[in-house]
């Protein structure tokens, strides 16, 4: 295992929402190592997005410290790339324009940008929609545009908040394979939030399971599947089946406790 | 098309009853009559004087519009992004804003004389405030999430301006420009009414001075046409500058 990239040191966060203070997370303490793919699961509202925001430096914890490669994160963490839960595309730019944004900021030559954007559009399957504005796309297509934009800017660490939630099964598997392959090949560190337990096991090297709000870590599961796993054949892998079952059993009682409120 | 037919019908009713009422019901001196107005207008068109005067007024209104619009947009963006500066100058701006801009005309005559410059500055001042306030509001309402996302990609202030702040404020800028059109004409025409020997405002004042009601109405119609042209120009530019807007308007609504 390499060196720690993102470190959450006994994190707590209280939001001051008007008169009411909301405690989102408390005593969250874990490390993400170089080149590691960590998935995060937990009930809705337990503070998963909050943690990603902290890793990106958009939000400061009220207790504890978030470190990135040893240094406390105090402002925009420019080496992280964030694919947010809402796509946050620029409404005044078409698909090509949106994906090109990070490349324009990096001041790549025009020809290179065009080439790279087209490759990414093909990769996420948006060919034919190059000139569509976000308002003209479906939810899943917007997500794919956001994913392409994230891949375009090639950060050291990926923060992904339910990136595949709006995709159909087929596209989702394709994207999962693609992201997993890319991250392995380029040795990216990934923090990946999902509500899909199968996905959490299939993609992760480790999986962090959260309790309902205020979010605390219930357990961190090691996923001893091969790094270069064949996602299409995982269903037939007994280790995978056992792991998803274990995860399911862990989550299920908390469903019962919240009266079956979807997590 | 039924709508247009109804509109033409209404127009004809108005024109015909005007023509018939003029004389028997209300003295022609006060309301003139459409046939006379049309004759005066066609005279002006054949001798070309209307184009000369309309050109002057349009030039003033348009230059003032550009000047005021550009200055208002720049000031709105700068103050919208610089919180402290905006707080410092806020009372001054509000004081000037509440001043009826037309009251500045005498001062501008002292400074710039009675030529076109004075009308351009007067128009520009009127337009400036409308565009400035709109732009400022627009810049302030820029999505902070978008700013955060781009900052995370390493965007500097100039990237944020070019990619987020200006495009999202431009809707507001155009709202400001659209409401400015009639005010731009007020600036130009009032300037001409006060002091001028050319322009539609002058034609209007001149006709009124000679008790030529038909001429007054003809001048008013010319001013209306000019306003219509300016409006159309703004709408056209708006479409050109914001292609995503028209894509948005023509798309079918789904939720
Ligand atoms: N900006 C904010 N201001 C106030 N409260 C907030 C803010 N962001 C999040 N919260 C609160 O913090 C808690 C955790 O929110 P968060 O978005 O991190 O949940 P989550 O685990 O990502 O949920 P989901 O799975 O539904 O996306 C929620 O109770 C939410 O109301
Ligand atoms: Mg979330």
CSV table of C-alpha atoms and ligand atoms in Angstrom, one decimal, chain A residues 13 15-17 20 22-25 42-51 53 59 85 161-162 193 195 213 263, ligand 1:
chain,number,residue,atom,x,y,z
A,13,UNK,CA,-19.3,18.9,10.5
A,15,UNK,CA,-24.2,23.0,9.3
A,16,UNK,CA,-25.7,26.2,10.5
A,17,UNK,CA,-29.0,25.9,8.6
A,20,UNK,CA,-31.4,24.8,13.3
A,22,UNK,CA,-27.6,20.1,11.5
A,23,UNK,CA,-24.8,17.7,12.4
A,24,UNK,CA,-23.9,16.0,9.2
A,25,UNK,CA,-21.0,13.8,10.2
A,42,UNK,CA,-24.6,5.0,3.4
A,43,UNK,CA,-28.2,6.2,3.9
A,44,UNK,CA,-29.3,9.4,2.2
A,45,UNK,CA,-28.3,12.5,4.2
A,46,UNK,CA,-25.5,10.8,6.1
A,47,UNK,CA,-22.9,13.3,4.9
A,48,UNK,CA,-21.2,11.5,1.9
A,49,UNK,CA,-21.4,14.5,-0.3
A,50,UNK,CA,-20.2,16.6,2.6
A,51,UNK,CA,-17.1,14.5,2.9
A,53,UNK,CA,-16.8,18.6,-0.6
A,59,UNK,CA,-16.1,23.1,2.8
A,85,UNK,CA,-24.2,14.8,-7.5
A,161,UNK,CA,-20.7,11.5,-6.3
A,162,UNK,CA,-23.1,8.9,-7.6
A,193,UNK,CA,-20.1,7.6,-3.6
A,195,UNK,CA,-26.2,3.9,-3.4
A,213,UNK,CA,-27.0,10.9,10.1
A,263,UNK,CA,-30.8,4.8,1.6
C,1,LIG,N1,-24.9,23.5,2.4
C,1,LIG,C1,-25.6,23.0,3.4
C,1,LIG,N2,-26.2,23.7,4.3
C,1,LIG,C2,-26.9,23.2,5.3
C,1,LIG,N3,-27.0,21.9,5.5
C,1,LIG,C3,-26.4,21.0,4.6
C,1,LIG,C4,-25.7,21.5,3.5
C,1,LIG,N4,-25.2,20.5,2.8
C,1,LIG,C5,-25.6,19.4,3.4
C,1,LIG,N5,-26.4,19.7,4.5
C,1,LIG,C6,-27.0,18.7,5.5
C,1,LIG,O1,-26.0,17.8,5.8
C,1,LIG,C7,-26.5,16.5,5.8
C,1,LIG,C8,-25.6,15.6,4.9
C,1,LIG,O2,-25.8,16.0,3.6
C,1,LIG,P1,-25.0,15.3,2.4
C,1,LIG,O3,-25.4,16.1,1.1
C,1,LIG,O4,-23.6,15.2,2.7
C,1,LIG,O5,-25.8,13.9,2.4
C,1,LIG,P2,-25.4,12.6,1.4
C,1,LIG,O6,-24.9,11.6,2.3
C,1,LIG,O7,-24.6,13.1,0.3
C,1,LIG,O8,-26.9,12.3,1.0
C,1,LIG,P3,-27.4,11.7,-0.4
C,1,LIG,O9,-27.1,10.3,-0.5
C,1,LIG,O10,-28.9,11.9,-0.4
C,1,LIG,O11,-26.8,12.5,-1.5
C,1,LIG,C9,-27.9,16.6,5.4
C,1,LIG,O12,-28.7,16.4,6.5
C,1,LIG,C10,-28.1,18.0,4.8
C,1,LIG,O13,-29.3,18.5,5.2
